[in-house]
Each structure stands twice: as C-alpha cells, then as structure tokens.
PDB file of C-alpha atoms in Angstrom:
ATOM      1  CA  UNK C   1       0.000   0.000   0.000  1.00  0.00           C
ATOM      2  CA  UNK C   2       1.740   3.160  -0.954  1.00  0.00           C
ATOM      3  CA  UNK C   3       1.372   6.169   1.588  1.00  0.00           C
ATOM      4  CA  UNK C   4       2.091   8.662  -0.819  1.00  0.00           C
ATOM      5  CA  UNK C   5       0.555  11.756  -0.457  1.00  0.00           C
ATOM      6  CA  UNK C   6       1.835  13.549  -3.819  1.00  0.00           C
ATOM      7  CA  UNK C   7      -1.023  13.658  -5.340  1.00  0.00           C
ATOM      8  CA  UNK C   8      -3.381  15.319  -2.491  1.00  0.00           C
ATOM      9  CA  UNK C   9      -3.600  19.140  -2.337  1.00  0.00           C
ATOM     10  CA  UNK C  10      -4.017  20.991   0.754  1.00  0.00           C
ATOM     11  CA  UNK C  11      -5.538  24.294   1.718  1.00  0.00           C
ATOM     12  CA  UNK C  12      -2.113  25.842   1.912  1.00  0.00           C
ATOM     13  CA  UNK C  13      -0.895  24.826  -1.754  1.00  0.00           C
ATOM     14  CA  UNK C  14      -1.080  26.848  -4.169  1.00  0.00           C
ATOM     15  CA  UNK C  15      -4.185  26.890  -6.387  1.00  0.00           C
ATOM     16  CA  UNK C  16      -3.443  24.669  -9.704  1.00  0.00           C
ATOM     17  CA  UNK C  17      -3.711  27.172 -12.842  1.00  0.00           C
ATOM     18  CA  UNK C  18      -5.671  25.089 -15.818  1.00  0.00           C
ATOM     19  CA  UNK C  19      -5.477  25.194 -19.324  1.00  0.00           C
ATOM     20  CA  UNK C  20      -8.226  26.367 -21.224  1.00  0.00           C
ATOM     21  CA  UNK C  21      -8.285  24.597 -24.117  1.00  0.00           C
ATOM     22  CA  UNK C  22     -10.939  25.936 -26.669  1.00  0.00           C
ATOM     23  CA  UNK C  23     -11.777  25.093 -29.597  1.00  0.00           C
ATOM     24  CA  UNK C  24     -13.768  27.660 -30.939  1.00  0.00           C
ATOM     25  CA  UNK C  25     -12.664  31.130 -31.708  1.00  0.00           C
ATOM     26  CA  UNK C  26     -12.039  33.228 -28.483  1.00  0.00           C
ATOM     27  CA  UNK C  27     -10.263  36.549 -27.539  1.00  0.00           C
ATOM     28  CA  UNK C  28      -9.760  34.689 -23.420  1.00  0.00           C
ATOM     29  CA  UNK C  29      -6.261  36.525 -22.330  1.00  0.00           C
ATOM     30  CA  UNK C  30      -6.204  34.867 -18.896  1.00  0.00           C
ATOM     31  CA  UNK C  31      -6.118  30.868 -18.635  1.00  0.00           C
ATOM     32  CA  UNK C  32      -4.821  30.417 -22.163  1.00  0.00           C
ATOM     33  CA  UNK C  33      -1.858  27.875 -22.613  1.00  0.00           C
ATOM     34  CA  UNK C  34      -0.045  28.460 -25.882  1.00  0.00           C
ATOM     35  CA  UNK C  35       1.288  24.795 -27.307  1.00  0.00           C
ATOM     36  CA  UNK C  36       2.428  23.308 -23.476  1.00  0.00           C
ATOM     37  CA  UNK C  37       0.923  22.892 -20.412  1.00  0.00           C
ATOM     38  CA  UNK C  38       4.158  25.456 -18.820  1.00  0.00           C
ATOM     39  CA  UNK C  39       3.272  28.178 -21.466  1.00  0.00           C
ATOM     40  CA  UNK C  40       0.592  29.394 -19.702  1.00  0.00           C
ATOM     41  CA  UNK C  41      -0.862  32.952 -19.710  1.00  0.00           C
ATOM     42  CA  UNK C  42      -2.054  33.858 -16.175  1.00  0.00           C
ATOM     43  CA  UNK C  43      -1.909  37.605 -16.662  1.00  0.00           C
ATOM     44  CA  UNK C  44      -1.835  40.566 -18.886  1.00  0.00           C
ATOM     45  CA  UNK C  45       1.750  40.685 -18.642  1.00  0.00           C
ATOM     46  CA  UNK C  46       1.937  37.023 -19.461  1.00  0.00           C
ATOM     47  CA  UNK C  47       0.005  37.912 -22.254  1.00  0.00           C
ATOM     48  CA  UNK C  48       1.910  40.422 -23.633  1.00  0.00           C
ATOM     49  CA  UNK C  49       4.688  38.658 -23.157  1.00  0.00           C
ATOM     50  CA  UNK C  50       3.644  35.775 -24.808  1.00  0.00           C
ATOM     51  CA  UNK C  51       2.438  37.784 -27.659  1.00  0.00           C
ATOM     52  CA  UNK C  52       5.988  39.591 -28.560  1.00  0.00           C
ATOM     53  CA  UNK C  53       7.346  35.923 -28.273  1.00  0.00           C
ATOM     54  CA  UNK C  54       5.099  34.360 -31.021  1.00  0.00           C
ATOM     55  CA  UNK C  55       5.504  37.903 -33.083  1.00  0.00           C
ATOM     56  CA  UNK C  56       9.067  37.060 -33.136  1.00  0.00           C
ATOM     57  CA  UNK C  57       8.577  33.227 -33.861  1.00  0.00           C
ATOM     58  CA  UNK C  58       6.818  34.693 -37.316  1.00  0.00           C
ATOM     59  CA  UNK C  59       9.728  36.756 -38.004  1.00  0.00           C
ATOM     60  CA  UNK C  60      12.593  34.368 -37.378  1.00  0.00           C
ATOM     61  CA  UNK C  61       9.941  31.716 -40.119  1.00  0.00           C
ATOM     62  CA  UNK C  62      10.363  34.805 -42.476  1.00  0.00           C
ATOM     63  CA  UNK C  63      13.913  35.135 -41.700  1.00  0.00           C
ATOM     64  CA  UNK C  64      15.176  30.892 -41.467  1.00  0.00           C
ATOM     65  CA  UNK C  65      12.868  31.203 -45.629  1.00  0.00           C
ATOM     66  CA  UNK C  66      14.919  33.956 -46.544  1.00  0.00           C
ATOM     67  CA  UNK C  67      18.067  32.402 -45.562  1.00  0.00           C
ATOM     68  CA  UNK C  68      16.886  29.075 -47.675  1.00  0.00           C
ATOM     69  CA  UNK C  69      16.615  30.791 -50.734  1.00  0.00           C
ATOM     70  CA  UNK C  70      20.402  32.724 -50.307  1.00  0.00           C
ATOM     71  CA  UNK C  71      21.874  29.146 -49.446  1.00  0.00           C
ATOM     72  CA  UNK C  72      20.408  28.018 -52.688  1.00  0.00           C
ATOM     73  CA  UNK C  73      21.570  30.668 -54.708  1.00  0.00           C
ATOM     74  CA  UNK C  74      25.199  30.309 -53.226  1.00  0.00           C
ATOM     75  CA  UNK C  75      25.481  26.853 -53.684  1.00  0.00           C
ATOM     76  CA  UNK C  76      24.336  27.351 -56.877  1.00  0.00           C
ATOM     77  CA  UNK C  77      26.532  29.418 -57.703  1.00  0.00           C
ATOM     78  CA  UNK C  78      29.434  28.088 -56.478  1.00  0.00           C
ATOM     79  CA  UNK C  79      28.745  24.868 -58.551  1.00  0.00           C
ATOM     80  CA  UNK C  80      28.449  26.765 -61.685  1.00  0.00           C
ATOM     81  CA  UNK C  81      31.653  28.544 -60.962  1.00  0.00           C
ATOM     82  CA  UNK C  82      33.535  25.361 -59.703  1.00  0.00           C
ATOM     83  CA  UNK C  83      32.301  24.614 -63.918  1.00  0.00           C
ATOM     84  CA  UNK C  84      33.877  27.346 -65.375  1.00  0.00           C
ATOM     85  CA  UNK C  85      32.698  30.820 -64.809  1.00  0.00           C
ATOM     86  CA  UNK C  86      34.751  32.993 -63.191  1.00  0.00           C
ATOM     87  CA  UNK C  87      31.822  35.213 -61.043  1.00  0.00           C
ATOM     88  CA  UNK C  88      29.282  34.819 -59.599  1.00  0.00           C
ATOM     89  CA  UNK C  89      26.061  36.720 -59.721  1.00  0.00           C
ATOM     90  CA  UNK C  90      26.088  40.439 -57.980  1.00  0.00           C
ATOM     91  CA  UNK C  91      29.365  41.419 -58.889  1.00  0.00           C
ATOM     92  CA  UNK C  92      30.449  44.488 -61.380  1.00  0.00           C
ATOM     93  CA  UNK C  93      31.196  42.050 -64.782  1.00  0.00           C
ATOM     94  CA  UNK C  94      28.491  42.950 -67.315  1.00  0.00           C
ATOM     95  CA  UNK C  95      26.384  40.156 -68.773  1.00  0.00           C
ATOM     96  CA  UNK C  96      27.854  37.390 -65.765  1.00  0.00           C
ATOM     97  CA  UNK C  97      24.232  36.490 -64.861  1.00  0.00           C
ATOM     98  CA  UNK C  98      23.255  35.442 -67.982  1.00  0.00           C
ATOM     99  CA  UNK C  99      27.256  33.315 -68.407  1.00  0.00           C
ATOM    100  CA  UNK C 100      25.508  31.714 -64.801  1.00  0.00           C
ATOM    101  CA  UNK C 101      22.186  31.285 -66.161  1.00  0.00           C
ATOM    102  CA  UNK C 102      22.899  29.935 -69.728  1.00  0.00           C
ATOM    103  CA  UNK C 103      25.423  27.487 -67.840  1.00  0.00           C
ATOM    104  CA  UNK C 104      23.393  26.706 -65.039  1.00  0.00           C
ATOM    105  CA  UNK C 105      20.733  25.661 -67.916  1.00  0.00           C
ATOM    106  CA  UNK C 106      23.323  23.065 -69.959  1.00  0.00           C
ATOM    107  CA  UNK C 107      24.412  21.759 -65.821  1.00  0.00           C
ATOM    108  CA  UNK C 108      21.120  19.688 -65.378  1.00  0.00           C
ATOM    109  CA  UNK C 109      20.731  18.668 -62.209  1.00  0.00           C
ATOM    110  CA  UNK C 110      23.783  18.152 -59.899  1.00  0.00           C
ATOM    111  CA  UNK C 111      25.088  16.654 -56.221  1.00  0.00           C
ATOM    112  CA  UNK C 112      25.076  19.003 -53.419  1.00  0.00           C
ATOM    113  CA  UNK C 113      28.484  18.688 -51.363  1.00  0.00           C
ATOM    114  CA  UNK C 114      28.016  16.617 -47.975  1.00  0.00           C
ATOM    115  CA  UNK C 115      28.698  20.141 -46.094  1.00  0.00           C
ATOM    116  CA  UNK C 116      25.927  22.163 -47.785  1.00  0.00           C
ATOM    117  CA  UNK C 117      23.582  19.323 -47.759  1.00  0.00           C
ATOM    118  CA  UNK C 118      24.039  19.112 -44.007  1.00  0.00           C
ATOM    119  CA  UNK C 119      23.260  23.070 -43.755  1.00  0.00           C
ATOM    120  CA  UNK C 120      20.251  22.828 -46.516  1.00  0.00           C
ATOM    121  CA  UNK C 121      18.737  19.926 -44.176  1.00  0.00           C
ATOM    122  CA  UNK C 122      18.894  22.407 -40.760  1.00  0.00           C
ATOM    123  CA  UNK C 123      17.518  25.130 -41.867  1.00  0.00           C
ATOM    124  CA  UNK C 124      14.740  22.817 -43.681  1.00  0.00           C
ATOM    125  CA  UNK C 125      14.367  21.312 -40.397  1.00  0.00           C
ATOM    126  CA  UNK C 126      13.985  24.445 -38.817  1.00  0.00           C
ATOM    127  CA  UNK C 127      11.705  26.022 -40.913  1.00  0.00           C
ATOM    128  CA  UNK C 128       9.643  22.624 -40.906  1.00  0.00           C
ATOM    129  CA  UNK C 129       9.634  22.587 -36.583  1.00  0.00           C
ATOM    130  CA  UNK C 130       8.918  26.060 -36.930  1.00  0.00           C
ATOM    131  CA  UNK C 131       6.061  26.290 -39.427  1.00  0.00           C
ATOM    132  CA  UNK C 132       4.360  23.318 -36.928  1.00  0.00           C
ATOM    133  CA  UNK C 133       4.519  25.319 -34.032  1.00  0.00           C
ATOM    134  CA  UNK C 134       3.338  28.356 -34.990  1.00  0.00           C
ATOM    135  CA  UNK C 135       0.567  25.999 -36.493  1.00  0.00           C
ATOM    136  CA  UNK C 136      -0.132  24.689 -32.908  1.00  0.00           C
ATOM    137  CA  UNK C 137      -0.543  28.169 -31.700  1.00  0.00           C
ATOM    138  CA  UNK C 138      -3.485  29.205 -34.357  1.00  0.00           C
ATOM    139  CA  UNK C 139      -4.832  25.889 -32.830  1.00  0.00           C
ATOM    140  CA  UNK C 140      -5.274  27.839 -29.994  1.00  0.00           C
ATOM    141  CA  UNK C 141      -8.092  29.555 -32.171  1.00  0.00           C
ATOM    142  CA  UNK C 142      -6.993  32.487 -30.133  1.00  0.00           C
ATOM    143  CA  UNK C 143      -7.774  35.608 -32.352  1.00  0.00           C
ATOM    144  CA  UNK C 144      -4.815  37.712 -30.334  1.00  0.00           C
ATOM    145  CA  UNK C 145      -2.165  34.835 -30.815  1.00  0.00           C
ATOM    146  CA  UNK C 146      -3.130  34.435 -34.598  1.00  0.00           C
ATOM    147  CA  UNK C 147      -2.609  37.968 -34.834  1.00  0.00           C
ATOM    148  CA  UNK C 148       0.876  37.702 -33.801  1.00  0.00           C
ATOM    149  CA  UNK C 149       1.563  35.020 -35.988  1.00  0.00           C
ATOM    150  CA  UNK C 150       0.426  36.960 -38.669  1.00  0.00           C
ATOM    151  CA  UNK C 151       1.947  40.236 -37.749  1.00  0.00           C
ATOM    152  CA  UNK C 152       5.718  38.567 -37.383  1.00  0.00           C
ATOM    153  CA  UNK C 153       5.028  37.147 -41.161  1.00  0.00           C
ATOM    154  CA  UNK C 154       3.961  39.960 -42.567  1.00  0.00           C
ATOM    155  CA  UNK C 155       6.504  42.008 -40.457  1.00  0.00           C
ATOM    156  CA  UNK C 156       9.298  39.824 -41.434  1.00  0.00           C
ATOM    157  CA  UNK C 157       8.308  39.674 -44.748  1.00  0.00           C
ATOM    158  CA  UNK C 158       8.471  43.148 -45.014  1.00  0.00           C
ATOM    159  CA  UNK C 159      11.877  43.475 -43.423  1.00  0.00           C
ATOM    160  CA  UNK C 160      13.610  40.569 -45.291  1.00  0.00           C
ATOM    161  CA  UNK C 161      12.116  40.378 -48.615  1.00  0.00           C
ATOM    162  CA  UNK C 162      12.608  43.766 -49.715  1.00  0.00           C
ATOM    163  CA  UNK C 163      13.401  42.838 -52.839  1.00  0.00           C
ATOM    164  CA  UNK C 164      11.802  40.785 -55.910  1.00  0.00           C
ATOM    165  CA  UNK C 165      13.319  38.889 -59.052  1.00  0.00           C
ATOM    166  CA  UNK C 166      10.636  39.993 -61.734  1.00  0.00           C
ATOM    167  CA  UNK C 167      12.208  36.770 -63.753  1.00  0.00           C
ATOM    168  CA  UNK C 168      11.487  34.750 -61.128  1.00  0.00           C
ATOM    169  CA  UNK C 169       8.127  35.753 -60.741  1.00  0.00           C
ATOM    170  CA  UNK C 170       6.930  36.133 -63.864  1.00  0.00           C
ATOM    171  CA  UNK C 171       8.564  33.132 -65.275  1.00  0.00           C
ATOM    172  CA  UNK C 172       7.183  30.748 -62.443  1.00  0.00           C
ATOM    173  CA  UNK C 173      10.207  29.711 -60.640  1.00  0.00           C
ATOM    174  CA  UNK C 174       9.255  31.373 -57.430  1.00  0.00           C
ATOM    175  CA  UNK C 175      10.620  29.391 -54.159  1.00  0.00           C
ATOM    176  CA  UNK C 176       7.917  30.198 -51.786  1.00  0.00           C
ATOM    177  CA  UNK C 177       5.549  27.379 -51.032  1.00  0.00           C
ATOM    178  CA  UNK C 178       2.610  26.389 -48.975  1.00  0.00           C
ATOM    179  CA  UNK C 179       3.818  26.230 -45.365  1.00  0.00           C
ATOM    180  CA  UNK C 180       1.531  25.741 -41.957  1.00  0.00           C
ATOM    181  CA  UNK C 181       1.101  29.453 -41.401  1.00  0.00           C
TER     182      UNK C 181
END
C-alpha cells in the first residue's frame, strides 16, 4: 500500500492554474496555454509577453525562408563557378548572370556537397519545426495569438524580402511554397 501523499492538495498549496483549451474562436487573455501545459498565460503581462514571443517566432519563419533561398543561390553558384565561370552573380562584370544562367541551364541537375547538404537539411528542419509550431498556436483559435503570428510574417516579410526577381516571378520559378502558417 503506498502512503504517498503527492497527489493530495491541501488548503495551503497553491491553487493549480488550468489550461483552457478551446476550440472555438475566443479573444480569453487569462487561462490560455499556448502549445504546453508550462506556457501558460495567467496575466496581462503574461500575455503580452507571450504575444511579442510568437511575433518574433513569425519573423525568425520569415527570416530561417529567406536564408533558404540565399543558401540556394550560393550553392548554386558556387557549382556553376567550380564549372567554369569565373563570377558569380552580384558582382560588377556585365552580362555574368546570364554566363551563370545559360550554364546553369546546360548543368542539369547536380550533387550538393556533404557540407551544404548538411546546412540545406537544418535550416529545412527548422523552418519545418517552426512552421508546426506556430501551427499549434493558431490551434489555440486564439484571435490575439493568430494575430501575432500573422503580424511577425507579414513584419518579417516586409523586413527581409525587400526585394523581388521579376524573372522569377513572372517566369514561375518562385521558391515560396505552402507552409503551416
């Protein structure tokens, strides 16, 4: 017979704080746990808190996609110049984007190095654990947390996509895919 008493609660403990788990759409500040059980929002600062946090979990998405697409490009580009061109794309030579481009085009498709793999992989990873989470928090259906989800993408879109490759876009090739969020 086990005399453990763990599990009983006495008038002096501290009140247990519960989870509020909804599932229908709710503006509830207080009560709200945001993905764990020890994420929970208890007060307005909590809250506020909690909402800066997830703002900045959409802008570091924003940021780890941005980052994919300038890995790409470099190791791109250093395979076509370990090929045969001398620069690479953003430098002064006249015409070297098209000497990557029309190469690029007779390359096909080629190996990625073991050390760029590994970094492709992490930041995919990232991006992937990421994206799920920030899913998990519009699970909350709370309307304030969605809103900073949405802010820190549109924020951090704003900040780290400040510029476009008409090409790209026009032409289709545009790197940008359906994610969770």
């Amino acid at each position: 017979m086990s005399h453990d008493h763990s599990m009983h609660s006495s008038a002096a403990a501290a009140p247990m704080r519960r989870c509020s788990m909804n599932m229908l759409w709710n503006t509830q500040v207080e009560g709200t746990c945001v993905v764990f059980r020890q994420w929970h929002i208890g007060n307005m600062g909590e809250f506020i808190g909690s909402f800066i946090a997830i703002l900045l979990l959409g802008l570091l998405f924003e940021y780890l996609r941005v980052l994919q697409v300038k890995m790409e490009k470099r190791i791109a580009a250093s395979m076509v110049r370990e090929r045969g061109v001398e620069h690479a794309p953003g430098t002064e030579s006249p015409g070297e984007e098209a000497l990557l481009l029309a190469r690029a085009s007779r390359m096909g498709v080629a190996k990625v190095a073991i050390y760029p793999r590994i970094i492709r992989a992490c930041l995919y990873a990232s991006s992937t654990a990421l994206s799920a989470f920030l899913m998990l928090v519009f699970m909350t259906y709370n309307a304030y947390l969605i809103l900073a989800v949405v802010l820190g993408a549109g924020i951090g879109q704003f900040i780290f996509e400040a510029n476009i490759d008409p090409e790209a876009v026009l032409f289709g090739v545009n790197t940008k895919g359906a994610v969770c969020h």
